[in-house]
Short mmCIF file of C-alpha atoms in Angstrom, two decimals:
data_model
loop_
_atom_site.label_atom_id
_atom_site.label_comp_id
_atom_site.label_asym_id
_atom_site.label_seq_id
_atom_site.Cartn_x
_atom_site.Cartn_y
_atom_site.Cartn_z
CA MET A 204 260.84 -191.48 41.08
CA SER A 205 260.35 -188.94 43.84
CA GLY A 206 257.57 -189.43 46.34
CA ALA A 207 256.74 -185.72 46.26
CA PRO A 208 253.04 -184.93 45.73
CA VAL A 209 252.01 -184.14 42.17
CA PRO A 210 251.63 -180.41 41.57
CA THR A 211 248.10 -179.04 41.62
CA THR A 212 246.96 -177.01 38.62
CA ILE A 213 244.14 -174.54 39.24
CA PRO A 214 242.72 -172.85 36.13
CA VAL A 215 241.66 -169.22 36.27
CA GLY A 216 238.83 -169.43 33.79
CA THR A 217 240.28 -170.20 30.38
CA ASP A 218 242.99 -167.53 30.66
CA TYR A 219 245.83 -169.17 32.60
CA ASP A 220 246.78 -171.72 35.26
CA VAL A 221 248.16 -171.47 38.77
CA VAL A 222 250.56 -174.36 39.44
CA ILE A 223 251.11 -175.21 43.11
CA GLY A 224 253.60 -177.80 44.29
CA ALA A 225 256.90 -178.62 45.94
CA GLY A 226 260.12 -178.29 43.93
CA VAL A 227 258.40 -176.84 40.86
CA LEU A 228 260.52 -173.69 40.48
CA ASP A 229 262.38 -175.09 37.46
CA ARG A 230 259.13 -175.35 35.47
CA VAL A 231 258.84 -171.61 34.94
CA GLY A 232 259.62 -171.83 31.22
CA ASP A 233 256.70 -174.19 30.66
CA LEU A 234 254.29 -171.34 31.42
CA LEU A 235 255.71 -168.81 28.96
CA GLY A 236 254.05 -170.17 25.83
CA ASP A 237 255.34 -169.98 22.26
CA ASP A 238 257.54 -167.46 20.42
CA VAL A 239 259.24 -165.91 23.45
CA GLU A 240 262.95 -165.20 22.92
CA ARG A 241 263.87 -162.63 25.60
CA VAL A 242 262.82 -162.74 29.24
CA LEU A 243 263.26 -159.96 31.81
CA VAL A 244 263.46 -161.49 35.30
CA VAL A 245 262.42 -158.86 37.85
CA HIS A 246 263.62 -159.69 41.36
CA PRO A 247 264.53 -158.12 44.71
CA PRO A 248 268.08 -158.17 46.13
CA THR A 249 267.04 -160.61 48.87
CA LEU A 250 266.55 -163.69 46.67
CA PRO A 251 269.85 -164.42 44.89
CA GLU A 252 269.57 -168.22 45.01
CA LEU A 253 265.96 -168.41 43.84
CA THR A 254 266.60 -165.86 41.12
CA SER A 255 269.62 -167.84 39.92
CA ARG A 256 267.53 -171.02 39.79
CA VAL A 257 264.82 -169.34 37.74
CA ALA A 258 267.37 -167.76 35.39
CA ALA A 259 269.22 -171.05 34.95
CA ALA A 260 265.99 -172.91 34.19
CA LEU A 261 265.05 -170.35 31.55
CA GLU A 262 268.49 -170.35 29.98
CA ALA A 263 268.42 -174.15 29.84
CA GLN A 264 265.31 -173.87 27.68
CA GLY A 265 267.02 -171.45 25.32
CA TYR A 266 265.68 -168.09 26.49
CA ALA A 267 267.87 -164.97 26.54
CA VAL A 268 267.61 -163.90 30.17
CA HIS A 269 268.00 -160.32 31.36
CA LEU A 270 268.06 -159.73 35.13
CA ALA A 271 266.53 -156.63 36.70
CA GLU A 272 267.11 -156.12 40.42
CA VAL A 273 264.59 -153.78 42.05
CA PRO A 274 264.28 -152.47 45.63
CA ASP A 275 262.73 -154.65 48.27
CA ALA A 276 259.15 -154.24 49.52
CA GLU A 277 257.00 -151.20 48.68
CA ALA A 278 260.03 -149.20 47.51
CA ALA A 279 259.85 -151.23 44.29
CA LYS A 280 256.38 -149.97 43.39
CA THR A 281 257.19 -146.49 42.10
CA ALA A 282 257.03 -144.77 38.73
CA GLU A 283 260.79 -144.27 38.90
CA VAL A 284 261.51 -147.98 39.23
CA ALA A 285 259.01 -148.82 36.48
CA ALA A 286 260.69 -146.29 34.18
CA THR A 287 264.07 -147.92 34.83
CA LEU A 288 262.65 -151.27 33.76
CA TRP A 289 261.06 -149.78 30.63
CA ALA A 290 264.47 -148.37 29.71
CA GLN A 291 266.06 -151.78 30.19
CA LEU A 292 263.44 -153.42 27.97
CA GLY A 293 264.04 -150.80 25.31
CA ARG A 294 267.81 -151.20 25.35
CA ALA A 295 267.49 -154.98 25.09
CA GLY A 296 265.07 -154.74 22.14
CA PHE A 297 262.13 -156.52 23.77
CA THR A 298 259.29 -157.08 21.30
CA ARG A 299 255.62 -157.86 21.78
CA THR A 300 256.35 -161.60 21.74
CA ASP A 301 258.89 -161.42 24.58
CA ALA A 302 258.06 -161.73 28.28
CA VAL A 303 258.60 -160.62 31.85
CA VAL A 304 258.94 -162.94 34.86
CA GLY A 305 258.36 -161.59 38.36
CA VAL A 306 260.21 -163.43 41.15
CA GLY A 307 259.46 -162.25 44.67
CA GLY A 308 256.73 -161.06 46.95
CA GLY A 309 253.59 -159.18 46.05
CA THR A 310 255.35 -155.88 45.50
CA VAL A 311 257.64 -157.40 42.87
CA THR A 312 254.84 -159.26 41.09
CA ASP A 313 252.65 -156.13 41.11
CA LEU A 314 255.51 -154.14 39.56
CA ALA A 315 256.48 -156.83 37.05
CA GLY A 316 252.88 -157.20 35.97
CA PHE A 317 252.46 -153.45 35.51
CA VAL A 318 255.66 -153.16 33.47
CA ALA A 319 254.51 -156.08 31.28
CA ALA A 320 251.06 -154.53 30.88
CA SER A 321 252.45 -151.17 29.80
CA TRP A 322 255.38 -152.22 27.59
CA LEU A 323 254.21 -152.16 23.95
CA ARG A 324 250.65 -152.11 25.37
CA GLY A 325 251.08 -155.57 26.82
CA VAL A 326 253.56 -158.46 26.79
CA ARG A 327 253.36 -161.80 28.55
CA VAL A 328 254.20 -162.09 32.22
CA VAL A 329 254.71 -165.18 34.39
CA GLN A 330 254.56 -164.66 38.12
CA VAL A 331 256.72 -166.68 40.53
CA PRO A 332 255.57 -165.54 43.99
CA THR A 333 257.96 -166.39 46.82
CA THR A 334 255.79 -165.30 49.75
CA LEU A 335 252.53 -166.70 51.04
CA LEU A 336 250.84 -163.35 50.41
CA GLY A 337 252.04 -163.38 46.83
CA MET A 338 250.85 -166.94 46.23
CA VAL A 339 247.32 -166.50 47.51
CA ASP A 340 246.70 -162.89 46.57
CA ALA A 341 249.03 -160.54 44.73
CA ALA A 342 250.25 -162.82 41.93
CA VAL A 343 246.84 -164.31 41.15
CA GLY A 344 244.16 -162.29 39.42
CA GLY A 345 245.92 -160.04 36.95
CA LYS A 346 245.74 -156.84 38.97
CA THR A 347 248.99 -154.92 38.58
CA GLY A 348 250.07 -151.56 39.89
CA ILE A 349 252.40 -149.10 41.53
CA ASN A 350 251.93 -146.65 44.37
CA THR A 351 251.93 -142.86 44.43
CA ALA A 352 252.32 -140.44 47.33
CA GLU A 353 248.52 -140.19 47.37
CA GLY A 354 247.81 -143.87 47.87
CA LYS A 355 248.50 -147.53 47.23
CA ASN A 356 247.97 -149.12 43.79
CA LEU A 357 246.35 -145.98 42.37
CA VAL A 358 248.21 -146.45 39.05
CA GLY A 359 247.84 -149.85 37.43
CA ALA A 360 246.20 -152.09 34.88
CA PHE A 361 244.35 -155.38 34.64
CA HIS A 362 246.77 -157.72 32.87
CA PRO A 363 246.26 -161.48 33.35
CA PRO A 364 249.52 -163.42 33.54
CA ALA A 365 250.44 -166.25 31.21
CA GLY A 366 250.77 -168.39 34.33
CA VAL A 367 251.58 -168.40 38.04
CA LEU A 368 254.06 -170.82 39.62
CA CYS A 369 253.85 -171.37 43.38
CA ASP A 370 256.68 -173.49 44.82
CA VAL A 371 255.67 -174.12 48.43
CA ASP A 372 259.23 -175.21 49.32
CA VAL A 373 260.41 -171.59 49.18
CA LEU A 374 258.15 -170.71 52.12
CA SER A 375 260.52 -172.51 54.49
CA THR A 376 262.93 -169.58 54.15
CA LEU A 377 260.26 -166.90 54.61
CA PRO A 378 260.54 -164.92 57.86
CA GLY A 379 257.88 -165.98 60.32
CA ALA A 380 256.24 -162.56 60.51
CA ASP A 381 255.86 -162.48 56.73
CA LEU A 382 254.30 -165.93 56.63
CA VAL A 383 251.83 -164.96 59.36
CA ALA A 384 250.95 -161.78 57.48
CA GLY A 385 250.20 -163.89 54.40
CA LEU A 386 247.85 -166.04 56.45
CA ALA A 387 245.59 -162.99 56.83
CA GLU A 388 244.66 -163.24 53.15
CA VAL A 389 244.05 -166.96 53.56
CA VAL A 390 241.75 -166.31 56.53
CA LYS A 391 239.95 -163.66 54.47
CA CYS A 392 239.03 -166.36 51.92
CA GLY A 393 237.65 -168.43 54.77
CA PHE A 394 235.32 -165.68 55.93
CA ILE A 395 234.06 -164.71 52.47
CA ALA A 396 233.79 -168.08 50.72
CA ASP A 397 235.34 -171.25 52.20
CA PRO A 398 234.78 -171.80 55.94
CA VAL A 399 236.84 -175.01 55.82
CA ILE A 400 239.86 -172.68 55.76
CA LEU A 401 238.89 -171.36 59.19
CA ASP A 402 238.36 -174.90 60.49
CA LEU A 403 241.83 -175.92 59.29
CA VAL A 404 243.46 -172.87 60.87
CA GLU A 405 241.69 -173.42 64.17
CA ALA A 406 242.61 -177.12 64.17
CA ALA A 407 246.26 -176.34 63.47
CA VAL A 408 246.39 -173.75 66.25
CA ALA A 409 244.74 -176.12 68.71
CA ASP A 410 247.27 -178.83 67.85
CA ASP A 411 250.44 -176.69 67.93
CA PRO A 412 250.18 -172.87 67.87
CA ASP A 413 253.81 -172.29 66.92
CA ARG A 414 253.69 -174.81 64.10
CA ALA A 415 250.41 -173.33 62.83
CA ARG A 416 252.19 -170.01 62.30
CA SER A 417 255.07 -171.54 60.34
CA ALA A 418 255.84 -173.22 57.03
CA ALA A 419 255.64 -176.52 58.95
CA ASN A 420 251.86 -176.14 59.28
CA PRO A 421 250.62 -179.54 58.05
CA HIS A 422 247.65 -177.89 56.34
CA LEU A 423 249.63 -175.14 54.61
CA ARG A 424 249.50 -176.50 51.07
CA GLU A 425 245.78 -177.21 51.36
CA LEU A 426 245.22 -173.71 52.75
CA ILE A 427 247.09 -172.23 49.78
CA GLU A 428 245.14 -174.31 47.29
CA ARG A 429 241.80 -173.44 48.88
CA ALA A 430 242.60 -169.73 48.95
CA VAL A 431 243.76 -169.79 45.32
CA ARG A 432 240.58 -171.64 44.28
CA VAL A 433 238.46 -168.95 45.96
CA LYS A 434 240.30 -166.20 44.15
CA ALA A 435 240.38 -168.08 40.84
CA GLU A 436 236.62 -168.63 40.85
CA VAL A 437 235.89 -164.99 41.62
CA VAL A 438 238.44 -163.60 39.16
CA ALA A 439 237.25 -165.86 36.35
CA ALA A 440 233.74 -164.47 36.80
CA ASP A 441 234.84 -160.82 37.02
CA LEU A 442 238.20 -160.04 35.46
CA ARG A 443 238.02 -156.25 35.86
CA GLU A 444 236.46 -155.88 39.30
CA SER A 445 233.15 -154.56 38.02
CA SER A 446 230.99 -156.41 40.52
CA LEU A 447 231.65 -159.82 42.11
CA ARG A 448 235.40 -159.39 42.42
CA GLU A 449 234.95 -156.65 44.98
CA VAL A 450 234.33 -159.34 47.62
CA LEU A 451 238.06 -160.12 47.53
CA ASN A 452 238.62 -156.67 49.05
CA TYR A 453 237.14 -157.77 52.38
CA GLY A 454 239.02 -155.82 55.05
CA HIS A 455 241.06 -153.90 52.48
CA THR A 456 239.51 -150.43 52.47
CA PHE A 457 240.36 -149.87 56.12
CA GLY A 458 243.52 -151.98 55.80
CA HIS A 459 244.91 -149.92 52.94
CA ALA A 460 244.17 -146.77 54.94
CA VAL A 461 246.19 -148.15 57.85
CA GLU A 462 249.07 -148.93 55.51
CA GLN A 463 249.06 -145.40 54.15
CA VAL A 464 248.74 -143.70 57.54
CA GLU A 465 251.59 -145.86 58.83
CA GLN A 466 253.65 -145.04 55.71
CA PHE A 467 253.75 -148.73 54.78
CA SER A 468 255.60 -149.73 57.95
CA TRP A 469 252.84 -152.29 58.60
CA ARG A 470 252.80 -155.49 56.58
CA HIS A 471 249.82 -155.76 54.25
CA GLY A 472 248.39 -158.78 56.06
CA GLU A 473 248.67 -157.08 59.44
CA ALA A 474 246.67 -154.12 58.17
CA VAL A 475 244.09 -156.36 56.51
CA GLY A 476 243.70 -158.30 59.77
CA VAL A 477 242.60 -155.11 61.53
CA GLY A 478 240.54 -154.22 58.47
CA MET A 479 238.57 -157.45 58.70
CA VAL A 480 237.74 -156.83 62.34
CA TYR A 481 236.72 -153.28 61.41
CA VAL A 482 234.25 -154.39 58.71
CA ALA A 483 232.93 -157.15 60.97
CA GLU A 484 232.08 -154.49 63.56
CA LEU A 485 230.69 -152.25 60.81
CA ALA A 486 228.47 -155.11 59.62
CA ARG A 487 227.07 -155.45 63.12
CA LEU A 488 226.48 -151.70 63.45
CA THR A 489 224.69 -151.53 60.10
CA GLY A 490 222.45 -154.54 60.76
CA HIS A 491 224.11 -157.00 58.42
CA LEU A 492 225.24 -159.22 61.30
CA THR A 493 222.60 -159.62 63.99
CA GLY A 494 221.81 -161.68 67.05
CA PRO A 495 223.99 -164.28 68.77
CA GLU A 496 225.23 -165.68 65.46
CA GLY A 497 226.40 -162.26 64.35
CA ASP A 498 228.12 -161.65 67.65
CA ALA A 499 229.82 -165.04 67.43
CA LEU A 500 231.05 -164.32 63.89
CA VAL A 501 232.54 -160.98 64.95
CA ALA A 502 234.23 -162.71 67.88
CA ARG A 503 235.54 -165.42 65.56
CA HIS A 504 237.33 -162.76 63.50
CA ARG A 505 239.27 -161.73 66.58
CA SER A 506 239.95 -165.23 67.85
CA VAL A 507 241.23 -166.66 64.55
CA LEU A 508 243.42 -163.66 63.74
CA GLU A 509 244.81 -163.32 67.26
CA SER A 510 245.58 -167.05 67.40
CA LEU A 511 247.89 -166.53 64.42
CA GLY A 512 249.57 -163.53 66.01
CA LEU A 513 247.88 -160.97 63.76
CA PRO A 514 246.79 -157.55 65.10
CA THR A 515 243.08 -156.90 65.60
CA THR A 516 243.26 -153.38 67.05
CA TYR A 517 244.59 -150.00 65.97
CA PRO A 518 245.53 -146.96 68.06
CA ALA A 519 242.92 -144.31 68.79
CA GLY A 520 243.23 -140.69 67.70
CA ARG A 521 243.86 -141.30 63.99
CA TRP A 522 240.34 -141.23 62.59
CA ASP A 523 240.66 -138.12 60.44
CA ALA A 524 243.77 -139.45 58.70
CA LEU A 525 242.17 -142.85 58.17
CA LEU A 526 238.97 -141.37 56.72
CA THR A 527 240.99 -139.20 54.32
CA ALA A 528 242.94 -142.25 53.18
CA MET A 529 239.76 -144.31 52.72
CA ARG A 530 238.20 -141.57 50.58
CA ARG A 531 241.14 -141.92 48.18
CA ASP A 532 240.64 -145.67 47.93
CA LYS A 533 240.29 -146.87 44.35
CA LYS A 534 237.12 -148.80 45.27
CA SER A 535 235.29 -145.57 46.10
CA ARG A 536 232.75 -144.27 43.58
CA GLY A 537 232.84 -140.48 43.52
CA SER A 538 232.38 -139.40 47.13
CA THR A 539 230.75 -142.70 48.09
CA LEU A 540 232.79 -145.07 50.24
CA ARG A 541 232.22 -148.76 49.57
CA PHE A 542 232.92 -151.69 51.87
CA VAL A 543 232.53 -155.44 51.67
CA VAL A 544 230.70 -156.78 54.72
CA LEU A 545 229.18 -160.11 55.69
CA ASP A 546 225.51 -161.05 56.04
CA GLY A 547 226.78 -164.30 57.54
CA LEU A 548 229.71 -166.68 57.24
CA ALA A 549 230.68 -166.94 53.54
CA GLU A 550 227.90 -164.48 52.66
CA PRO A 551 229.66 -161.30 51.49
CA THR A 552 227.79 -158.26 50.25
CA ARG A 553 228.54 -154.63 49.43
CA LEU A 554 227.86 -151.69 51.69
CA ALA A 555 227.86 -148.36 49.85
CA GLY A 556 227.82 -144.96 51.50
CA PRO A 557 227.33 -145.84 55.17
CA ASP A 558 226.86 -142.95 57.58
CA VAL A 559 230.21 -141.50 58.62
CA ALA A 560 229.08 -141.68 62.25
CA LEU A 561 228.81 -145.47 61.91
CA LEU A 562 232.22 -145.65 60.27
CA GLN A 563 233.71 -143.74 63.17
CA ALA A 564 231.84 -145.90 65.67
CA ALA A 565 233.33 -149.04 64.12
CA TYR A 566 236.75 -147.42 64.44
CA GLY A 567 236.04 -146.88 68.11
CA LEU A 568 235.40 -150.60 68.50
CA VAL A 569 238.73 -151.58 66.96
CA SER A 570 240.70 -148.83 68.71
CA ARG A 571 239.70 -149.75 72.25
CA HIS A 572 242.65 -151.00 74.26
CA ALA A 573 244.93 -150.31 71.28
CA ASP A 574 247.76 -148.47 72.99
CA ALA A 575 250.22 -149.55 70.28
CA PRO A 576 250.15 -151.48 67.01
CA ALA A 577 250.35 -155.23 67.53
CA HIS A 578 253.16 -156.57 65.38
#
């Protein structure tokens, strides 16, 4: 028997499970459920070995596997790519009892989920995220979508997966910058719900900064599990983002605007890192964070993110473009901009319709000394 730790199973309400462990990639078929005959495996061109493993595991369990290679990164999340996959499903005769499996980062799982949600008004999807960002954020929660020229994730659907399989072993091949970007979403969960996450990150950095930013981080699996538990608890209580689930968007309104202004040349986690500092400053300006404790919490945003190598500033002179992008954000209500801010550590709340002058002032605080994006 192997001495590998037993996989951790985290339920998302009663809908599905997230399985986290080492060497669990071959268990993908166990999450598909009954009656499935055909499986479309959606994958990027950069993961031939992992895709082959997933396909082989499915074929060994008797599934008819159809492979669908899609572009890497945000280029996958377009209506044109989705239409190509719909055509492939149609040619292969996929029925309502068949399934889609997404293998890759968050862009692939977003796309795969949207295609599954829209084919025959909904077929099963199993997500196999291969990036840290995908494991702790994109693949968990049932939010699917594609981008348009007007903004990110503006077209999509809520479609809970049949299961999510997170094999932490695959993170050893993830480029360092991508792993660090994924840590931004982990840190977010620390600020909004589970401060132990911040303690673990700070301890790892103090022990060995380089190791803390890599797959060799001794706390990495626990960080993943804690972040997934935060998201699972929130999602289970609010499947369609009507109220509580908005807290998971901490740092995202400004972060998504940065991504759009930069034409998606910034990694998602890099943009969210700046976005978290932005809303921390906004919380202070609007009286949600006050006194020495508030100042210390704002400073902690910068110190934790910078210790991981994540950007905390953004160049000046781009306010008009950022504000336009934020007004298009899907979390806006009519003309009212909405932000998640903190009243204290792990005390998130909503801020609706703040004065534009305060929004611009917060931008001034994150754009100081920002001569160039920190990547």
